[in-house]
Short mmCIF file of C-alpha atoms in Angstrom, two decimals:
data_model
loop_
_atom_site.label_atom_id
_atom_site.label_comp_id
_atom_site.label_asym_id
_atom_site.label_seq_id
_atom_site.Cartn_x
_atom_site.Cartn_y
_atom_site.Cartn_z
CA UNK H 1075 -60.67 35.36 16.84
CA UNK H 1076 -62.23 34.07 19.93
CA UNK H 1077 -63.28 30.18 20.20
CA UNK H 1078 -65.88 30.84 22.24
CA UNK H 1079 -69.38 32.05 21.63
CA UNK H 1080 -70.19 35.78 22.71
CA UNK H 1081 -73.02 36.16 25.53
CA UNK H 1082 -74.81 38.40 23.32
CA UNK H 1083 -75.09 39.38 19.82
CA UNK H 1084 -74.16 43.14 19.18
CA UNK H 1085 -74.44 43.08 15.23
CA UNK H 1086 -75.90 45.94 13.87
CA UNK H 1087 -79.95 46.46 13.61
CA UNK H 1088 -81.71 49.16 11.34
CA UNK H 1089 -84.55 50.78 12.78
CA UNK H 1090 -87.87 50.85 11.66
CA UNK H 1091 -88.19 53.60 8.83
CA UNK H 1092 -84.70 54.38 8.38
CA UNK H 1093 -83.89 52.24 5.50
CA UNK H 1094 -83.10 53.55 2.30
CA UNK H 1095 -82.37 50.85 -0.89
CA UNK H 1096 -79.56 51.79 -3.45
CA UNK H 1097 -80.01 50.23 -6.78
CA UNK H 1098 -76.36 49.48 -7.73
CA UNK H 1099 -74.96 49.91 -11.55
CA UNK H 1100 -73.50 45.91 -12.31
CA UNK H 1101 -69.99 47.08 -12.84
CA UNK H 1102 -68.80 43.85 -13.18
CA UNK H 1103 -70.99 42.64 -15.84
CA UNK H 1104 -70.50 46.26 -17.87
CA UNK H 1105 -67.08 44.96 -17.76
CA UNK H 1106 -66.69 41.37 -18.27
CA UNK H 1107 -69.23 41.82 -21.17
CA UNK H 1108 -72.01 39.45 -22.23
CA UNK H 1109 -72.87 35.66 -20.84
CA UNK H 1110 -74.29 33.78 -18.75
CA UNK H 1111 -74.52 30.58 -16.32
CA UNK H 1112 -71.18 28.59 -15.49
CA UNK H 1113 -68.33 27.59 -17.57
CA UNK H 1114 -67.85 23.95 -17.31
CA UNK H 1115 -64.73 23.74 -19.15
CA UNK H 1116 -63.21 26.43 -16.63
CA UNK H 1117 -64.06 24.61 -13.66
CA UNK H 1118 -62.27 21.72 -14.99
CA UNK H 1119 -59.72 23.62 -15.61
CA UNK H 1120 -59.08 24.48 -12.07
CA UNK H 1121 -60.20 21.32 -10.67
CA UNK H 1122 -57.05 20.03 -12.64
CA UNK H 1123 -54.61 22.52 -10.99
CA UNK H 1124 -55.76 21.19 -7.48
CA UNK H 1125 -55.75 17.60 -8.63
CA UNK H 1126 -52.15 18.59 -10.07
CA UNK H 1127 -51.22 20.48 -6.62
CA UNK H 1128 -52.52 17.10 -4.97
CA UNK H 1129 -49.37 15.60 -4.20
CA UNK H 1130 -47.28 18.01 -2.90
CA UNK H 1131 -50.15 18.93 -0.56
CA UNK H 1132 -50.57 15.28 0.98
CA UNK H 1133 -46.98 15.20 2.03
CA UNK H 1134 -47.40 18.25 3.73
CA UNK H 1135 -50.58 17.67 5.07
CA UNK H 1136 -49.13 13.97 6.62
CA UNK H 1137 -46.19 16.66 8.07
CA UNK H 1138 -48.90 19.23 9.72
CA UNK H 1139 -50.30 15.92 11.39
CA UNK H 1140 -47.37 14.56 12.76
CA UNK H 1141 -46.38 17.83 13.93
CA UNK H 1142 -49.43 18.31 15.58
CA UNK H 1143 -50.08 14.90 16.96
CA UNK H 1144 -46.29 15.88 18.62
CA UNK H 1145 -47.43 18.89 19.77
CA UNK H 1146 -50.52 17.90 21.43
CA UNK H 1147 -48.41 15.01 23.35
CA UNK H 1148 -46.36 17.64 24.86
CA UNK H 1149 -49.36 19.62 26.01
CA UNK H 1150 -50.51 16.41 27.60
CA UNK H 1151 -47.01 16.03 29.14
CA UNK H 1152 -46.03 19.44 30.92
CA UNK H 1153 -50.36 19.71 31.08
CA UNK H 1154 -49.96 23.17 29.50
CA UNK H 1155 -52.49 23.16 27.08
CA UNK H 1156 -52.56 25.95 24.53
CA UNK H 1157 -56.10 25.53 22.75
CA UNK H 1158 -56.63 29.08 20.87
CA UNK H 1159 -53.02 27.47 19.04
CA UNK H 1160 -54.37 24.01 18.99
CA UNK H 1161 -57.65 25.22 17.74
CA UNK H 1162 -56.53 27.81 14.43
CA UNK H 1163 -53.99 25.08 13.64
CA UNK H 1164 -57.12 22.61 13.52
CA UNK H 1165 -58.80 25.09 11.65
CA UNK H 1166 -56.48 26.07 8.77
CA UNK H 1167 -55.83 22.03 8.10
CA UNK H 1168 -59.53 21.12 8.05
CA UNK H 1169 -59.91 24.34 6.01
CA UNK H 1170 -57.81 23.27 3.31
CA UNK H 1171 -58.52 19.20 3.86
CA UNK H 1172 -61.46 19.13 1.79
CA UNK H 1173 -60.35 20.80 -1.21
CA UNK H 1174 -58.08 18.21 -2.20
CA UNK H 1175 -60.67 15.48 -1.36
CA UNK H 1176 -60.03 15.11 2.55
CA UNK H 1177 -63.56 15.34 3.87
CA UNK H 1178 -62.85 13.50 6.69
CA UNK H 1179 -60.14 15.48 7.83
CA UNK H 1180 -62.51 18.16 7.06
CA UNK H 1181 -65.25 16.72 9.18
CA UNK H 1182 -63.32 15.33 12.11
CA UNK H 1183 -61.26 19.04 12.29
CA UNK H 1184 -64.46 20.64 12.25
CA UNK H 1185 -66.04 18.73 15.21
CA UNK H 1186 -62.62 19.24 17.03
CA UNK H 1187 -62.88 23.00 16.81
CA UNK H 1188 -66.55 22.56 17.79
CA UNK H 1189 -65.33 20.69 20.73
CA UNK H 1190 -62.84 22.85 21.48
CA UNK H 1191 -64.49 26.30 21.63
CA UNK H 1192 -66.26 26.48 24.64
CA UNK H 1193 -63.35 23.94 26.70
CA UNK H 1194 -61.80 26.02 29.18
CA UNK H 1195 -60.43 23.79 31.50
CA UNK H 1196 -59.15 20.43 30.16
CA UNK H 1197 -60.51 17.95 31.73
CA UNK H 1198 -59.52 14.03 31.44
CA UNK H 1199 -62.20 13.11 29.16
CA UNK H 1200 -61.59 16.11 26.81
CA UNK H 1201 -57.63 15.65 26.62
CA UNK H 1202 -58.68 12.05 25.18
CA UNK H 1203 -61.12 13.40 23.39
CA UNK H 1204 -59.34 16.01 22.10
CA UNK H 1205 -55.88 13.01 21.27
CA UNK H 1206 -58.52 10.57 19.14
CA UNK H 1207 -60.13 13.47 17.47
CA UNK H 1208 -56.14 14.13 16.16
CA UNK H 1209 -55.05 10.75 16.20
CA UNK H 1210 -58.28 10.00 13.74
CA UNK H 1211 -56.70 13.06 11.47
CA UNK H 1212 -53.75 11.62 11.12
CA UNK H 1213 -55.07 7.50 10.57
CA UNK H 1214 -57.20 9.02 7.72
CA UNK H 1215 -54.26 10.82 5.87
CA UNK H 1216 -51.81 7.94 6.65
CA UNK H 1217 -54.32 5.87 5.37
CA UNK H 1218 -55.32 7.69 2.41
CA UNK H 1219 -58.79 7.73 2.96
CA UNK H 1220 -60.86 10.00 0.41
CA UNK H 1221 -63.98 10.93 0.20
CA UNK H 1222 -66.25 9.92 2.67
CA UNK H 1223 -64.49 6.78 3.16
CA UNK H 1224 -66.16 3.36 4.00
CA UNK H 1225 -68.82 2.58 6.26
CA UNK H 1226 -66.20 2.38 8.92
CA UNK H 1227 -65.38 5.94 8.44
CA UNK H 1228 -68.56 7.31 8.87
CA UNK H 1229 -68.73 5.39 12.10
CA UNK H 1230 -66.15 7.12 13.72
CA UNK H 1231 -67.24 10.12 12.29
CA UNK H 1232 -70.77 9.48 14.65
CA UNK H 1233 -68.70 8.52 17.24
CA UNK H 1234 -66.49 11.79 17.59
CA UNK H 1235 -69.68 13.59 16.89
CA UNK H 1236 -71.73 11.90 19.72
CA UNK H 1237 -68.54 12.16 21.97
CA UNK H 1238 -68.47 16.19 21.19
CA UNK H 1239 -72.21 16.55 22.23
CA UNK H 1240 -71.18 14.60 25.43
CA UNK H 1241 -68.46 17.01 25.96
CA UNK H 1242 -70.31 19.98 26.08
CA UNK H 1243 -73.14 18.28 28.25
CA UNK U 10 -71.41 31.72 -23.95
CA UNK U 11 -69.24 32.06 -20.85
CA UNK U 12 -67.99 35.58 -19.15
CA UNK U 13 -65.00 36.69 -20.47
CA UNK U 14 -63.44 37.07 -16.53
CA UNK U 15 -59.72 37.85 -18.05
CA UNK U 16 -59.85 41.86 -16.97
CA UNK U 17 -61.45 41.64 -13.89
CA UNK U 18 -59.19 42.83 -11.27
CA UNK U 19 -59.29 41.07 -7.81
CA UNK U 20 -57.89 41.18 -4.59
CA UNK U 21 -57.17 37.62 -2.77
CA UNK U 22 -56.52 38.13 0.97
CA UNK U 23 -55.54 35.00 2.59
CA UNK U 24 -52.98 34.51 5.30
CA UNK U 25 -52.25 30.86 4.76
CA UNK U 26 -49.83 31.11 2.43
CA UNK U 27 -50.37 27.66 0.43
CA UNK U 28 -54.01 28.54 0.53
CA UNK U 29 -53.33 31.88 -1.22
CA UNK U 30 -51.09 30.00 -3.53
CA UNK U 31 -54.53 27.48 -4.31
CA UNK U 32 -56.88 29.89 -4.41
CA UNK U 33 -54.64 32.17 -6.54
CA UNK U 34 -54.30 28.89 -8.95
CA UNK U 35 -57.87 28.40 -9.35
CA UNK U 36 -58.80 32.00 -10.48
CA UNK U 37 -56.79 32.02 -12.80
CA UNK U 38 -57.81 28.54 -14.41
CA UNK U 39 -61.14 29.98 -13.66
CA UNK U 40 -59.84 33.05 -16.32
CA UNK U 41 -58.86 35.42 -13.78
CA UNK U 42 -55.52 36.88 -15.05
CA UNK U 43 -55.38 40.20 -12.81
CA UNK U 44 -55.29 38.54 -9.21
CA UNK U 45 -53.05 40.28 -6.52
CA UNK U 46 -52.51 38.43 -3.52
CA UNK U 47 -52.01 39.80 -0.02
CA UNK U 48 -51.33 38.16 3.43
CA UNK U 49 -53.52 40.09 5.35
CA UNK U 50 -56.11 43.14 5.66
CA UNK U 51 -53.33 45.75 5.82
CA UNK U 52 -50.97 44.92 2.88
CA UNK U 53 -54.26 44.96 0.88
CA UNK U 54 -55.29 48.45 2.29
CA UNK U 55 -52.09 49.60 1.17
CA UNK U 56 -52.39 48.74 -2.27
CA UNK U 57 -55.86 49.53 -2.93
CA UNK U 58 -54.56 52.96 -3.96
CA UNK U 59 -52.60 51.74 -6.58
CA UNK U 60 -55.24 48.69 -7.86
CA UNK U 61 -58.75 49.16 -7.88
CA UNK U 62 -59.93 46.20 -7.48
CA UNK U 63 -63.89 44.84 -9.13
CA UNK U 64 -63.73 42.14 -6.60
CA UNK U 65 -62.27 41.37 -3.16
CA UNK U 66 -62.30 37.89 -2.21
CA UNK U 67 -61.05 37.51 1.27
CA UNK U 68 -60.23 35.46 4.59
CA UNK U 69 -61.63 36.41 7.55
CA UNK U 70 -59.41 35.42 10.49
CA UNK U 71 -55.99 37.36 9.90
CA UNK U 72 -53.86 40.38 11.49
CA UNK U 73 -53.41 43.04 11.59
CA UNK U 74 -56.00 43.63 9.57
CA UNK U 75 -58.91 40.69 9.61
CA UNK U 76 -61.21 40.22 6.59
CA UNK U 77 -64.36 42.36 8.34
CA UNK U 78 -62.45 45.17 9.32
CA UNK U 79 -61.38 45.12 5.79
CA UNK U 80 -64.78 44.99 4.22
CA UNK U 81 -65.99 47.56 6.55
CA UNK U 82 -63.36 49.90 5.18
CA UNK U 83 -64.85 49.15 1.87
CA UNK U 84 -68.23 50.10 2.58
CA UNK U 85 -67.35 53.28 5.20
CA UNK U 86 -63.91 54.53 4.81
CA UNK U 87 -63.43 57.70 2.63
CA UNK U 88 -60.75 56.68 1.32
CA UNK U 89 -62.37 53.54 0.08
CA UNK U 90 -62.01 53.23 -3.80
CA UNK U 91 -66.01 52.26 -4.66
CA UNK U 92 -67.81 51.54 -1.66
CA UNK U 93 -69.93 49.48 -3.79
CA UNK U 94 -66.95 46.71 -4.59
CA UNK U 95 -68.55 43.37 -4.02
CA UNK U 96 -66.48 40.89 -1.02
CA UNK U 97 -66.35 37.40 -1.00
CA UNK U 98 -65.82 36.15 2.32
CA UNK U 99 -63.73 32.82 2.46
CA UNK U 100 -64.48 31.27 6.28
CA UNK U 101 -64.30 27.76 7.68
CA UNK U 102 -66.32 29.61 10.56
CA UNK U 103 -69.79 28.22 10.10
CA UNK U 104 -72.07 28.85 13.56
CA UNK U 105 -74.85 31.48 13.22
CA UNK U 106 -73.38 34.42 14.98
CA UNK U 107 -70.45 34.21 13.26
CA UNK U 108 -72.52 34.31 9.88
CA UNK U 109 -74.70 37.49 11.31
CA UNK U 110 -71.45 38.95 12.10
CA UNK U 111 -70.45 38.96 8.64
CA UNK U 112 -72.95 39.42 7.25
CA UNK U 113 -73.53 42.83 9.04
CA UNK U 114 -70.11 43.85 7.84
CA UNK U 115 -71.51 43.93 4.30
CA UNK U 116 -70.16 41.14 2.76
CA UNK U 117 -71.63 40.14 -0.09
CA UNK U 118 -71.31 36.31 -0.40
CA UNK U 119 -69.93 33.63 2.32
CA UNK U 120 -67.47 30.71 0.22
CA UNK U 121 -67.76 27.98 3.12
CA UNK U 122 -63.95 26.57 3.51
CA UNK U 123 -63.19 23.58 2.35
CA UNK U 124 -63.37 25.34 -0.85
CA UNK U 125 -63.58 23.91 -4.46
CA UNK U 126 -63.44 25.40 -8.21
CA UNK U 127 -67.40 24.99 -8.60
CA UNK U 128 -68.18 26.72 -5.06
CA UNK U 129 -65.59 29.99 -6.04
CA UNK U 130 -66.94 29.88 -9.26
CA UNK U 131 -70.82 30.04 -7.79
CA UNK U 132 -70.16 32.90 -5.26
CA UNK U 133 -68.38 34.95 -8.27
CA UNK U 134 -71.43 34.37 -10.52
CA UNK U 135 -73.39 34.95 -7.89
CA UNK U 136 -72.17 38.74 -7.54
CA UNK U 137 -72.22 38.98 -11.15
CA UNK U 138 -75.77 37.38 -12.32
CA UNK U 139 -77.58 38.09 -8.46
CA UNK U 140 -76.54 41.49 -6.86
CA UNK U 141 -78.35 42.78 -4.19
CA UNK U 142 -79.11 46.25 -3.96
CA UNK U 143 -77.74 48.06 -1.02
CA UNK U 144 -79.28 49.28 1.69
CA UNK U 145 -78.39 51.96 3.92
CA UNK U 146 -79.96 52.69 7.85
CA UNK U 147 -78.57 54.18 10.66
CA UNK U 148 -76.29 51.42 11.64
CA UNK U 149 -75.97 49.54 8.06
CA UNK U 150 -74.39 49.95 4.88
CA UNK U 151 -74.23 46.79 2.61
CA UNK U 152 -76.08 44.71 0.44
CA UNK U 153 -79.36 43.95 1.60
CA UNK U 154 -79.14 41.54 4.33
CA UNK U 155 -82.90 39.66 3.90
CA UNK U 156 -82.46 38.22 0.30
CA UNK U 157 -79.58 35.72 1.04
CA UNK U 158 -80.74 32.01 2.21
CA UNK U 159 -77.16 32.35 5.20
CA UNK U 160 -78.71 29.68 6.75
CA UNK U 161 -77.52 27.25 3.69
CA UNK U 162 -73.74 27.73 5.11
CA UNK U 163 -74.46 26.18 7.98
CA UNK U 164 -75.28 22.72 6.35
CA UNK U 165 -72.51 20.54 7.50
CA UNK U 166 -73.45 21.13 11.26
CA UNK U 167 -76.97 20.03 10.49
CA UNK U 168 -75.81 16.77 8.68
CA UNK U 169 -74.14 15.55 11.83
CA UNK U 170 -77.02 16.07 13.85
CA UNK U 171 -79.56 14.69 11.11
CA UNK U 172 -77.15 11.73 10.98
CA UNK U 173 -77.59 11.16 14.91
CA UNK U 174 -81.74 11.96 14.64
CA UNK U 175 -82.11 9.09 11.89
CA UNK U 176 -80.44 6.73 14.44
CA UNK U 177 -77.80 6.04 12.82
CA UNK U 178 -75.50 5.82 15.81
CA UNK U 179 -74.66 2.64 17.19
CA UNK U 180 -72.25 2.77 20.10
CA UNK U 181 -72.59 0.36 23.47
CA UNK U 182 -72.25 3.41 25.98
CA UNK U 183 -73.58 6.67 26.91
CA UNK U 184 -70.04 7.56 28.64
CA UNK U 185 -67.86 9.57 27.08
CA UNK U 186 -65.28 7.09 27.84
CA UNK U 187 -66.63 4.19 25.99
CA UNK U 188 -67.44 6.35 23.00
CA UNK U 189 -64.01 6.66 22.73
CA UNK U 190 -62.87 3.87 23.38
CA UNK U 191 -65.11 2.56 20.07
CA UNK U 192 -64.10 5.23 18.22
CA UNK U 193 -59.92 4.21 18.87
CA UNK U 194 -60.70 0.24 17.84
CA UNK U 195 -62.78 1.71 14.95
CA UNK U 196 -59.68 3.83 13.78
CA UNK U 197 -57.69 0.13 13.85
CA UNK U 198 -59.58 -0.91 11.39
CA UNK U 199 -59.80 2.11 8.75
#
């Protein structure tokens, strides 16, 4: 998967006139049978298995950070940076981060991996960019921080997101 | 009265193995008792002979075989079971191209990552209550691609930037630097 955006889009187009529509038989309602609308009491059902799964999942999640936080010190040491790594590691925690209630580990991964797409070349700015981006990660899970956190939170949220902008600038 | 979803058969395709595992979890509280899990694109092709599935829900970013590649198999292969079987596409991937791309792959409903049990449980009703017919041109086969709002998965991206348009930041520089520089003292204090 590249991180980068493609010059040009080469999705496929229909032409003009050669469009036919299929009506499709609703095999999965001719099997699940009558109903309608959402089940509450099923959603609260799962929404208990990933409250229940909680735990186990911030321990690991505190883990992933560490490990990464170690990681990305090394690339700053021998200046070998490996960003396609750096970036699907980003994306798999900030993937997960929000289902158990991390949104800002959601939101601060996803503005990394918006940062980091289009970086080629790491420059000074973007290596300490790139270390508060993680380092913020990290401060939020150490810190528990759920939700969108306090007002503090979503200040550093604006920040990393103004700093991203300035990146690609 | 709710769908009885106990005998639906459906393929999970996730790579990340603990968010298989979640994912897995929540279908079944959702009252999904036939759910067979793969790693990737490929162990799911070579099953499919052997377990039909009614729905695919799937990552996209895995190997050898990715989510798309997968769902294109689905709708063009001849050895595809039912070329007709809806895909959920799981993706933290949110930018416009990458939306178009998937959404010319015939995929029938985008589940933004981070997931939770209401969003699965929308995109499966979704394919139940809301099908799209398919369409067919030269260089398409899929559900119809103009009856899906794909712009509403890009929503988080536009919340940052509406948050910077209302003024809302407050930062002493315009360097890079300095931004952060606030951003590290602001961390002290979380």
């Amino acid at each position: 998967m590249p991180r980068s955006v493609p010059t040009e889009d080469t999705a496929p187009r229909g032409e003009p006139g050669d469009y036919e529509e299929i009506a499709v038989p609703n095999k999965l309602l001719t099997k699940i049978g009558p109903g309608h609308g959402a089940n509450q009491a099923a959603i609260d059902r799962a929404d208990q298995i990933v409250e229940r799964m909680k735990g186990v999942y911030e321990a690991r999640l505190q883990t992933e950070l560490e490990n990464l936080l170690a990681e990305y010190e090394e690339m700053r040491a021998s200046k070998n940076f490996n960003l396609d790594d750096l970036h699907d590691k980003v994306h798999e925690i900030r993937g997960e981060a929000g289902t158990f209630g991390y949104d800002l580990v959601s939101d601060i991964g996803k503005l990394l991996c918006e940062m980091l797409a289009p970086i080629g070349e790491v420059r000074p700015n973007d290596d300490r960019a790139i270390h508060t981006h993680i380092k913020a990660m990290h401060t939020v899970v150490a810190q528990k921080v759920t939700g969108a956190g306090p007002e503090v939170a979503k200040q550093i949220v604006r920040g990393l997101t103004t700093i991203v902008d300035q990146s690609k600038a | 009265m709710a769908y009885n979803l106990e005998y639906l058969q459906v393929q999970l395709i996730e790579d990340n193995r603990n968010m298989r595992a979640l994912v897995k979890a929540m279908l079944n509280a959702l009252g999904m008792k036939d759910v067979r899990d793969y790693a990737n694109g490929k162990q799911a092709l070579d099953a499919i002979q052997d377990f039909t599935p009614d729905l695919i829900i799937t990552d996209w970013m895995m190997s050898p075989v990715d989510g798309l590649e997968y769902t294109r198999f689905i709708r063009g292969d001849v050895d595809s079971p039912d070329i007709f079987t809806p895909v959920i596409l799981m993706t933290g991937h949110t930018e416009k191209w990458r939306i178009i791309t998937a959404r010319d792959a015939g995929v029938n409903e985008l589940l933004a990552k981070p997931i939770s049990a209401k969003t699965l449980y929308d995109r499966i009703l979704a394919v139940i209550e809301k099908p799209r017919p398919f369409v067919r041109t030269k260089s398409f086969f899929g559900p119809c691609r103009r009856r899906v709002n794909w712009k509403e998965y890009m929503g988080p991206e536009r919340r940052f930037r509406a948050d910077q348009q209302a003024g809302l930041m407050d930062f002493d520089g315009d360097q890079m630097d300095d931004g952060i520089d606030d951003v590290e003292r602001l961390l002290e204090s979380l």
